Short mmCIF file of C-alpha atoms in Angstrom, two decimals:
data_model
loop_
_atom_site.label_atom_id
_atom_site.label_comp_id
_atom_site.label_asym_id
_atom_site.label_seq_id
_atom_site.Cartn_x
_atom_site.Cartn_y
_atom_site.Cartn_z
CA MET A 123 37.19 27.76 -47.05
CA LYS A 124 38.81 24.89 -45.07
CA LYS A 125 39.58 27.92 -42.45
CA LEU A 126 36.06 28.75 -42.61
CA LEU A 127 34.24 25.10 -42.28
CA SER A 128 36.84 24.32 -39.16
CA LEU A 129 34.91 26.97 -37.59
CA ILE A 130 31.80 25.77 -38.06
CA LEU A 131 31.95 21.93 -37.79
CA PRO A 132 32.83 22.26 -33.78
CA ALA A 133 30.10 24.95 -33.21
CA VAL A 134 27.78 22.67 -35.17
CA MET A 135 28.45 19.50 -33.56
CA LEU A 136 27.66 20.74 -29.76
CA TYR A 137 23.90 20.39 -31.27
CA VAL A 138 24.20 17.64 -33.29
CA THR A 139 25.88 15.85 -30.33
CA PRO A 140 22.95 16.11 -27.83
CA LEU A 141 20.24 15.12 -30.82
CA CYS A 142 22.12 12.16 -31.47
CA ALA A 143 22.82 10.99 -27.95
CA LEU A 144 19.19 11.31 -27.33
CA GLU A 145 18.89 8.01 -29.44
CA LYS A 146 19.57 5.49 -25.73
CA THR A 147 16.38 5.52 -24.31
CA LEU A 148 15.03 4.43 -20.71
CA SER A 149 11.63 3.05 -20.38
CA ILE A 150 9.11 2.54 -18.18
CA TRP A 151 5.81 0.94 -17.77
CA THR A 152 3.01 1.36 -15.65
CA SER A 153 -0.80 1.31 -15.37
CA ASN A 154 -1.45 4.50 -14.58
CA GLU A 155 -1.93 7.37 -16.41
CA ASN A 156 -1.44 9.96 -13.56
CA VAL A 157 1.81 8.35 -12.68
CA LYS A 158 2.92 9.39 -16.60
CA LYS A 159 2.21 12.75 -16.06
CA ALA A 160 4.04 12.99 -12.80
CA ILE A 161 6.96 10.90 -14.16
CA LEU A 162 6.93 13.03 -17.48
CA SER A 163 6.98 16.25 -15.74
CA MET A 164 10.75 15.27 -14.46
CA ALA A 165 12.00 13.80 -17.73
CA ALA A 166 12.74 16.74 -19.17
CA GLN A 167 15.48 18.11 -16.72
CA PHE A 168 16.71 14.26 -16.69
CA GLU A 169 16.90 13.83 -20.45
CA LYS A 170 18.65 17.27 -20.90
CA GLU A 171 21.26 16.35 -18.45
CA TYR A 172 21.89 12.44 -19.02
CA GLN A 173 20.90 12.53 -22.94
CA THR A 174 18.71 10.12 -22.56
CA LYS A 175 14.70 10.07 -23.52
CA VAL A 176 12.21 8.61 -21.26
CA GLU A 177 9.77 6.99 -22.59
CA VAL A 178 6.48 5.66 -20.66
CA ASN A 179 3.99 3.38 -21.23
CA VAL A 180 0.66 3.07 -20.08
CA LEU A 181 -0.49 -0.66 -19.89
CA ASN A 182 -3.99 -1.64 -18.71
CA LYS A 183 -4.70 -5.27 -19.00
CA ASP A 184 -1.86 -8.09 -17.31
CA LEU A 185 1.00 -5.79 -16.55
CA THR A 186 2.71 -8.01 -14.38
CA THR A 187 2.02 -10.74 -16.97
CA GLN A 188 3.23 -9.12 -19.58
CA PHE A 189 6.71 -7.12 -17.79
CA LYS A 190 7.20 -11.63 -16.66
CA THR A 191 6.79 -12.45 -20.62
CA ALA A 192 9.17 -9.79 -21.59
CA ALA A 193 11.96 -9.78 -18.55
CA LEU A 194 12.34 -13.43 -19.25
CA THR A 195 13.65 -12.79 -22.58
CA SER A 196 15.82 -10.31 -21.48
CA LYS A 197 13.16 -7.90 -22.62
CA GLY A 198 10.92 -5.67 -21.53
CA PRO A 199 10.89 -1.90 -19.60
CA ASP A 200 13.71 -0.71 -17.46
CA ILE A 201 11.42 0.32 -14.81
CA LEU A 202 8.23 -1.58 -13.69
CA CYS A 203 5.83 0.80 -11.72
CA TRP A 204 3.29 -1.15 -9.72
CA ALA A 205 2.14 -2.51 -6.53
CA HIS A 206 4.93 -4.15 -3.63
CA ASP A 207 3.15 -7.49 -3.42
CA VAL A 208 4.88 -9.00 -6.63
CA ILE A 209 8.12 -8.08 -5.03
CA GLY A 210 8.34 -11.82 -3.78
CA GLU A 211 7.43 -13.75 -7.17
CA LEU A 212 9.21 -11.64 -9.23
CA ALA A 213 12.79 -11.88 -7.00
CA GLU A 214 12.62 -15.45 -7.02
CA SER A 215 12.51 -16.02 -10.53
CA GLY A 216 15.11 -13.64 -11.07
CA LEU A 217 13.84 -10.84 -13.04
CA ILE A 218 14.49 -7.51 -10.70
CA GLU A 219 17.28 -6.21 -9.50
CA PRO A 220 18.04 -5.88 -6.09
CA ILE A 221 18.86 -2.00 -5.02
CA THR A 222 21.00 -0.66 -1.93
CA LEU A 223 19.86 3.08 -0.91
CA PRO A 224 22.30 6.09 -0.08
CA PRO A 225 21.97 6.60 3.39
CA SER A 226 20.72 10.27 3.08
CA LEU A 227 17.63 9.01 1.04
CA LYS A 228 16.92 6.10 3.05
CA ASN A 229 16.56 7.98 5.78
CA GLN A 230 13.77 10.28 4.48
CA PHE A 231 11.92 6.87 3.54
CA LEU A 232 9.05 5.58 6.06
CA PRO A 233 10.15 2.11 7.50
CA VAL A 234 7.06 0.73 6.83
CA ALA A 235 7.65 1.70 2.80
CA LEU A 236 11.17 -0.03 2.70
CA ASN A 237 9.91 -3.03 3.91
CA ALA A 238 7.14 -3.37 1.83
CA PHE A 239 9.68 -3.84 -0.80
CA THR A 240 12.68 -6.12 0.81
CA TYR A 241 12.35 -9.43 0.01
CA ASN A 242 14.94 -11.83 1.88
CA GLY A 243 16.06 -9.36 3.58
CA LYS A 244 17.23 -7.27 0.08
CA LEU A 245 15.38 -4.03 -1.38
CA PHE A 246 14.11 -4.89 -4.72
CA GLY A 247 12.42 -1.12 -5.32
CA TYR A 248 12.25 2.59 -4.59
CA PRO A 249 8.26 3.17 -2.62
CA TYR A 250 6.91 6.33 -3.70
CA ASP A 251 3.12 6.01 -2.08
CA LEU A 252 1.41 4.42 1.40
CA GLU A 253 -1.83 3.09 2.15
CA ALA A 254 -3.53 1.97 4.89
CA VAL A 255 -7.22 1.78 6.60
CA ALA A 256 -7.94 3.80 9.16
CA LEU A 257 -10.89 4.98 11.87
CA ILE A 258 -13.27 7.58 9.78
CA TYR A 259 -15.84 9.23 12.10
CA ASN A 260 -18.63 11.87 12.60
CA LYS A 261 -17.80 14.42 14.86
CA ALA A 262 -21.10 15.15 15.44
CA LEU A 263 -22.02 11.78 16.84
CA LEU A 264 -18.44 10.89 18.67
CA PRO A 265 -16.42 14.26 19.12
CA ASN A 266 -13.62 12.15 20.67
CA VAL A 267 -12.37 8.92 19.77
CA PRO A 268 -11.90 6.57 22.24
CA THR A 269 -8.39 5.06 22.77
CA SER A 270 -9.33 1.67 22.94
CA LEU A 271 -11.89 -0.04 20.63
CA GLU A 272 -13.37 -1.68 24.27
CA ALA A 273 -14.31 2.17 25.14
CA LEU A 274 -15.63 2.30 21.10
CA ALA A 275 -17.83 -0.69 21.13
CA LYS A 276 -19.49 0.04 24.49
CA LEU A 277 -20.20 4.24 23.28
CA ALA A 278 -21.24 2.23 19.87
CA LYS A 279 -23.76 0.20 21.59
CA GLU A 280 -24.78 3.34 23.25
CA ILE A 281 -25.52 5.12 19.90
CA ASN A 282 -27.36 2.24 18.39
CA ASN A 283 -30.03 2.25 21.70
CA ASN A 284 -30.67 5.63 21.45
CA GLY A 285 -33.95 5.40 19.63
CA LYS A 286 -32.51 7.90 16.44
CA ASN A 287 -32.00 5.29 13.74
CA GLN A 288 -28.07 5.61 14.26
CA TYR A 289 -25.33 3.65 14.45
CA GLY A 290 -22.25 3.60 16.38
CA PHE A 291 -19.44 1.22 14.56
CA LEU A 292 -19.84 -0.57 11.67
CA TYR A 293 -17.31 -1.89 9.03
CA ASP A 294 -17.15 -5.00 6.54
CA LEU A 295 -16.13 -7.21 9.24
CA ASN A 296 -16.21 -10.15 7.06
CA ASN A 297 -13.80 -9.07 5.18
CA PHE A 298 -9.89 -9.72 6.09
CA PHE A 299 -8.33 -6.65 4.29
CA PHE A 300 -10.68 -4.60 7.06
CA SER A 301 -10.22 -6.96 10.02
CA PHE A 302 -6.80 -7.40 9.42
CA PRO A 303 -5.35 -4.55 12.40
CA ILE A 304 -7.93 -6.06 14.61
CA LEU A 305 -6.62 -9.27 14.46
CA ALA A 306 -2.75 -8.56 14.54
CA SER A 307 -3.11 -6.06 17.12
CA ASN A 308 -2.28 -8.72 19.69
CA GLY A 309 0.44 -10.29 17.62
CA GLY A 310 -1.50 -12.04 15.05
CA TYR A 311 0.47 -12.70 11.98
CA ILE A 312 0.41 -14.19 8.15
CA PHE A 313 4.02 -15.48 7.81
CA LYS A 314 6.37 -15.07 10.87
CA ASP A 315 8.88 -11.56 9.54
CA ARG A 316 12.46 -13.32 10.41
CA SER A 317 14.56 -9.89 9.91
CA GLY A 318 13.14 -8.86 6.70
CA SER A 319 12.53 -12.68 5.21
CA LEU A 320 9.37 -14.08 5.34
CA ASP A 321 8.92 -17.46 7.03
CA VAL A 322 6.02 -19.06 5.00
CA THR A 323 5.96 -22.82 7.00
CA ASP A 324 5.16 -20.06 10.38
CA ILE A 325 1.78 -19.40 10.05
CA GLY A 326 0.21 -16.97 13.12
CA LEU A 327 -3.21 -16.94 12.01
CA ASP A 328 -4.52 -19.47 14.58
CA ASN A 329 -2.32 -17.80 17.27
CA PRO A 330 -3.35 -16.03 20.92
CA GLY A 331 -3.18 -12.88 19.37
CA THR A 332 -5.30 -14.08 16.06
CA LEU A 333 -7.69 -15.39 18.33
CA ALA A 334 -8.05 -12.42 20.46
CA GLY A 335 -8.94 -9.84 17.57
CA ALA A 336 -11.42 -12.65 16.13
CA LYS A 337 -13.04 -12.84 19.52
CA PHE A 338 -13.41 -9.39 19.70
CA ILE A 339 -15.07 -9.76 16.28
CA SER A 340 -17.22 -12.40 17.44
CA TYR A 341 -18.39 -9.85 20.55
CA LEU A 342 -19.25 -7.17 18.39
CA VAL A 343 -21.98 -9.08 16.54
CA LYS A 344 -23.04 -10.78 19.28
CA GLU A 345 -23.64 -7.99 21.03
CA GLY A 346 -25.69 -6.53 18.17
CA ILE A 347 -23.10 -3.56 17.27
CA ILE A 348 -22.57 -4.65 13.97
CA PRO A 349 -24.69 -7.04 12.02
CA PRO A 350 -23.52 -9.78 10.73
CA SER A 351 -24.20 -9.08 6.91
CA THR A 352 -22.53 -5.38 7.52
CA ASP A 353 -20.69 -5.12 4.15
CA ARG A 354 -18.67 -1.58 2.94
CA SER A 355 -21.45 -0.07 1.05
CA ILE A 356 -23.74 -0.33 3.86
CA ALA A 357 -21.04 1.14 6.49
CA PHE A 358 -20.54 3.56 4.10
CA ASP A 359 -23.42 4.65 2.83
CA LYS A 360 -24.64 5.49 6.64
CA MET A 361 -21.58 7.13 7.31
CA LYS A 362 -22.29 9.94 3.98
CA ALA A 363 -25.82 9.80 5.48
CA GLY A 364 -24.52 10.97 8.86
CA SER A 365 -26.64 7.69 10.42
CA LEU A 366 -22.50 6.48 11.35
CA ALA A 367 -20.13 7.10 14.45
CA ALA A 368 -17.42 5.48 12.84
CA THR A 369 -15.84 3.37 10.21
CA ILE A 370 -12.95 1.49 9.46
CA ASP A 371 -12.42 2.40 5.60
CA GLY A 372 -9.11 3.90 3.22
CA PRO A 373 -8.32 6.84 1.83
CA TRP A 374 -10.19 6.11 -1.63
CA SER A 375 -13.12 7.29 0.36
CA LEU A 376 -11.95 10.82 0.80
CA SER A 377 -13.43 12.10 -2.24
CA ASP A 378 -16.64 11.33 -1.38
CA MET A 379 -16.65 11.89 1.97
CA ARG A 380 -15.64 15.08 1.10
CA LYS A 381 -18.53 16.14 -1.09
CA SER A 382 -20.73 14.62 1.99
CA ASN A 383 -22.35 17.41 4.63
CA ILE A 384 -20.62 15.44 7.64
CA LYS A 385 -17.85 17.05 9.54
CA TYR A 386 -15.55 13.79 9.53
CA GLY A 387 -12.14 12.88 11.54
CA ILE A 388 -10.08 10.14 10.71
CA ALA A 389 -7.95 8.65 13.44
CA PRO A 390 -5.65 5.84 13.43
CA ILE A 391 -7.65 2.69 14.36
CA PRO A 392 -7.60 2.22 18.32
CA SER A 393 -6.07 -0.27 20.44
CA LEU A 394 -7.22 -3.86 21.45
CA ASN A 395 -5.97 -5.16 25.01
CA GLY A 396 -3.97 -2.07 25.56
CA MET A 397 -2.34 -3.36 21.81
CA VAL A 398 -1.73 -1.38 18.77
CA ALA A 399 -3.86 -1.80 15.96
CA ARG A 400 -2.30 -3.00 12.72
CA PRO A 401 -3.31 -2.50 9.17
CA PHE A 402 -2.32 -4.00 5.83
CA VAL A 403 -0.20 -1.47 3.89
CA GLY A 404 0.31 -1.22 0.35
CA SER A 405 2.76 0.30 -1.63
CA HIS A 406 3.30 0.81 -5.07
CA GLY A 407 7.02 1.55 -6.20
CA PHE A 408 9.82 1.49 -8.63
CA ILE A 409 11.54 -1.51 -9.36
CA VAL A 410 14.07 -2.27 -12.40
CA ARG A 411 14.63 -5.14 -14.63
CA ARG A 412 17.74 -7.13 -13.48
CA SER A 413 18.55 -7.81 -17.15
CA SER A 414 18.42 -4.14 -18.44
CA ALA A 415 21.18 -2.76 -19.92
CA ASN A 416 20.41 0.75 -18.51
CA ARG A 417 19.72 -0.55 -14.97
CA GLU A 418 22.82 2.17 -13.59
CA LEU A 419 20.75 4.59 -15.61
CA ALA A 420 17.21 3.61 -14.35
CA LYS A 421 18.69 3.78 -10.70
CA GLU A 422 20.04 7.90 -11.39
CA PHE A 423 16.81 8.82 -12.79
CA ILE A 424 14.74 6.97 -10.05
CA GLU A 425 16.73 8.07 -7.10
CA ASN A 426 18.02 11.72 -8.07
CA TYR A 427 14.52 12.27 -10.04
CA LEU A 428 11.54 10.38 -8.99
CA VAL A 429 11.81 9.58 -5.42
CA SER A 430 13.49 12.80 -4.53
CA PHE A 431 11.48 15.23 -2.06
CA GLU A 432 10.21 17.05 -5.73
CA GLY A 433 9.54 13.68 -7.26
CA ILE A 434 7.31 12.63 -4.58
CA VAL A 435 5.41 15.84 -4.46
CA SER A 436 5.08 15.44 -7.94
CA LEU A 437 3.55 12.42 -8.22
CA TYR A 438 1.05 12.80 -5.22
CA LYS A 439 0.01 16.12 -6.99
CA ASN A 440 -0.49 14.16 -10.35
CA ASP A 441 -2.16 11.07 -8.03
CA PRO A 442 -3.19 11.59 -4.67
CA ARG A 443 -1.66 8.68 -2.07
CA GLY A 444 0.09 8.77 1.01
CA PRO A 445 3.73 9.91 0.16
CA SER A 446 6.77 7.37 1.13
CA ARG A 447 9.03 10.20 2.57
CA SER A 448 8.69 11.35 5.99
CA ASP A 449 9.81 15.46 4.44
CA ALA A 450 6.95 15.38 1.93
CA ILE A 451 4.33 14.12 4.57
CA ALA A 452 5.70 17.00 6.62
CA GLN A 453 5.26 19.80 3.53
CA LEU A 454 2.03 18.52 1.86
CA SER A 455 0.18 17.64 5.33
CA LYS A 456 0.02 20.92 5.79
CA ASP A 457 -2.63 21.51 2.92
CA ASP A 458 -4.13 18.16 3.84
CA PRO A 459 -4.50 16.95 7.28
CA ASP A 460 -6.93 13.71 6.15
CA LEU A 461 -3.01 12.68 4.39
CA LEU A 462 -1.40 13.11 7.75
CA ASN A 463 -3.51 10.87 9.95
CA PHE A 464 -3.94 8.33 7.18
CA MET A 465 -0.39 8.25 7.45
CA LYS A 466 0.10 7.72 11.20
CA SER A 467 -2.52 4.46 10.68
CA ALA A 468 0.22 3.70 7.95
CA GLU A 469 2.86 3.97 10.66
CA ASN A 470 1.57 1.43 12.76
CA GLY A 471 0.98 -1.09 10.05
CA ILE A 472 2.32 -3.89 8.40
CA PRO A 473 3.38 -4.30 4.45
CA MET A 474 0.66 -6.71 2.77
CA PRO A 475 3.25 -9.66 2.21
CA ASN A 476 5.12 -9.78 -0.79
CA VAL A 477 5.10 -13.48 -1.18
CA PRO A 478 3.58 -15.57 -3.82
CA GLN A 479 1.95 -17.79 -0.72
CA MET A 480 -0.73 -14.76 0.07
CA GLY A 481 -2.24 -16.26 -2.37
CA ALA A 482 -3.58 -18.86 -0.03
CA VAL A 483 -4.71 -16.78 2.72
CA TRP A 484 -7.16 -14.57 1.29
CA GLY A 485 -9.93 -17.26 0.91
CA SER A 486 -9.41 -19.53 3.71
CA MET A 487 -9.38 -16.10 6.09
CA GLY A 488 -12.68 -15.07 4.20
CA SER A 489 -14.04 -18.00 4.92
CA ALA A 490 -13.15 -18.22 8.74
CA LEU A 491 -14.26 -14.39 9.19
CA ASN A 492 -17.45 -16.06 7.86
CA LEU A 493 -18.26 -18.66 9.92
CA ILE A 494 -17.46 -16.58 13.19
CA VAL A 495 -19.57 -13.98 12.13
CA SER A 496 -22.61 -15.91 11.36
CA GLY A 497 -22.01 -18.08 14.47
CA GLN A 498 -21.73 -21.11 12.57
CA SER A 499 -18.47 -21.89 13.99
CA THR A 500 -16.13 -20.62 17.12
CA PRO A 501 -13.17 -18.65 16.61
CA GLU A 502 -10.58 -21.08 18.01
CA GLU A 503 -12.01 -23.69 15.29
CA ALA A 504 -12.68 -21.28 12.06
CA LEU A 505 -8.65 -19.95 12.52
CA LYS A 506 -7.03 -23.46 13.06
CA VAL A 507 -9.24 -24.62 9.82
CA ALA A 508 -8.17 -21.95 7.64
CA ARG A 509 -4.36 -22.08 9.16
CA GLN A 510 -4.42 -25.98 7.92
CA GLN A 511 -5.67 -24.94 5.01
CA ILE A 512 -3.29 -22.15 4.15
CA TYR A 513 -0.44 -24.62 5.87
CA SER A 514 -1.47 -27.19 2.90
CA ALA A 515 -1.70 -25.11 0.13
CA VAL A 516 2.09 -23.26 1.05
CA ALA A 517 3.53 -26.97 1.42
CA LYS A 518 1.48 -28.05 -2.05
CA ALA A 519 3.00 -25.34 -3.84
CA GLN A 520 6.71 -25.53 -2.41
#
C-alpha cells in the first residue's frame, strides 16, 4: 500500500500544485469593457505560465479617484489602465512605479507615445494607443489636399463663393483642443518641455508662435471663410452631408464617415508659414501601482503580453484606436489606410501635458479663442490675458 501511495501522490501533486498556485491574483482596473475583453484574451497563457490568476474589473465612475484612495492605503489594483494625462498627479503622489523598458521593446513604440507617459524625465506607463486629430476632406470637393493652411484658406474661400451652398473649410475654432494644431505650428507651446520635464512656470501661450496661429484663426473669420459660431456639430454635419470640403476632426468620427456616402480622405493638417501643424496627442496605457506586492509580475504581464505585438493587435481589434507600436501600425494599416493617415498626424503631434497644472489652461484658452473669434479682442490682448490667468493659477497652486 505504501508503495502504491508513493507512486500516486507525486502524480496527484502535479495537478494540485498549479491549482493552488493560482491563488495569487494580478488585479487590473479599467473603465473600458472592450479593453477588458482584450486583456482576458491574453490572460489564459499568462495564467498557465506564471500560475497567476488575472482579474479585470471595469469601474465606470471616478476610476482615478478610486485608484488614488485605494493606493494611498497600499490597496487597489496592481495595474491601472487609463489615459496619460493623470501621470503627473499620480507620480507626484508617489503612487505609481517608474519603469525602464528593454531596448527591444522601447524601439517599437512611437516616441510621441512614450513622451505621453514620461514625467520629470521618467517613464511611468506602457502606452497602447494613440489618438490625434487630422484633416478629413471630401475628395469630390477637394481632390488634392493643399500643402499649406494658407492655400487651403484660399481654396475654401473660392468654394464658399461658388453659389452652390458649399463650404471649403470649417472646424470648431473656438475649441482649444481643435485649434491647438494651428497655435502650436509655429513654435507655440503650453509648458516648456525641458528634456522630458515640463516647466510649468514657462508658459508659451502668448509667444510669437502662438500669436501667429491665433492671427491665422482670426483671419479665417474676418475673411468669411469660417463663421464665428461654427462648432464641431455644425462642421461635421456638413461634412456628412457632402457640402463641406475639409474639417479638423479625430478618429472617433470614422464610424459616421464610413456610413455616409462621401468619398473622404484623411491627411495631416497642412502647415502654417511653412511649419508643421502639431495636434494634441492622447494615449491610454498600463500603469503599475508602486505599493503593489506584484510589481514585477505586473511588468512581466504587460511587457510580454499586453504591449507585445500580438497584445497591441488584440487591443486594437477589441477597441479600435491607433496603436502605439510601429510594427502594429504597419500590419494593421494594410487593411485600414485610415489608421495610417491618422497616425501620420499623431507623429507630428505633442502629447497633451500630463501635469495637474493643465487644468488651468482649458478655460483660459477657451475664453481667449472666443474673444478672438468674436472680434471682441485682438489676438495679442486675448493671449496675454490668458497667459496671465494661467500663470497666476499655477503660482497659487504651488
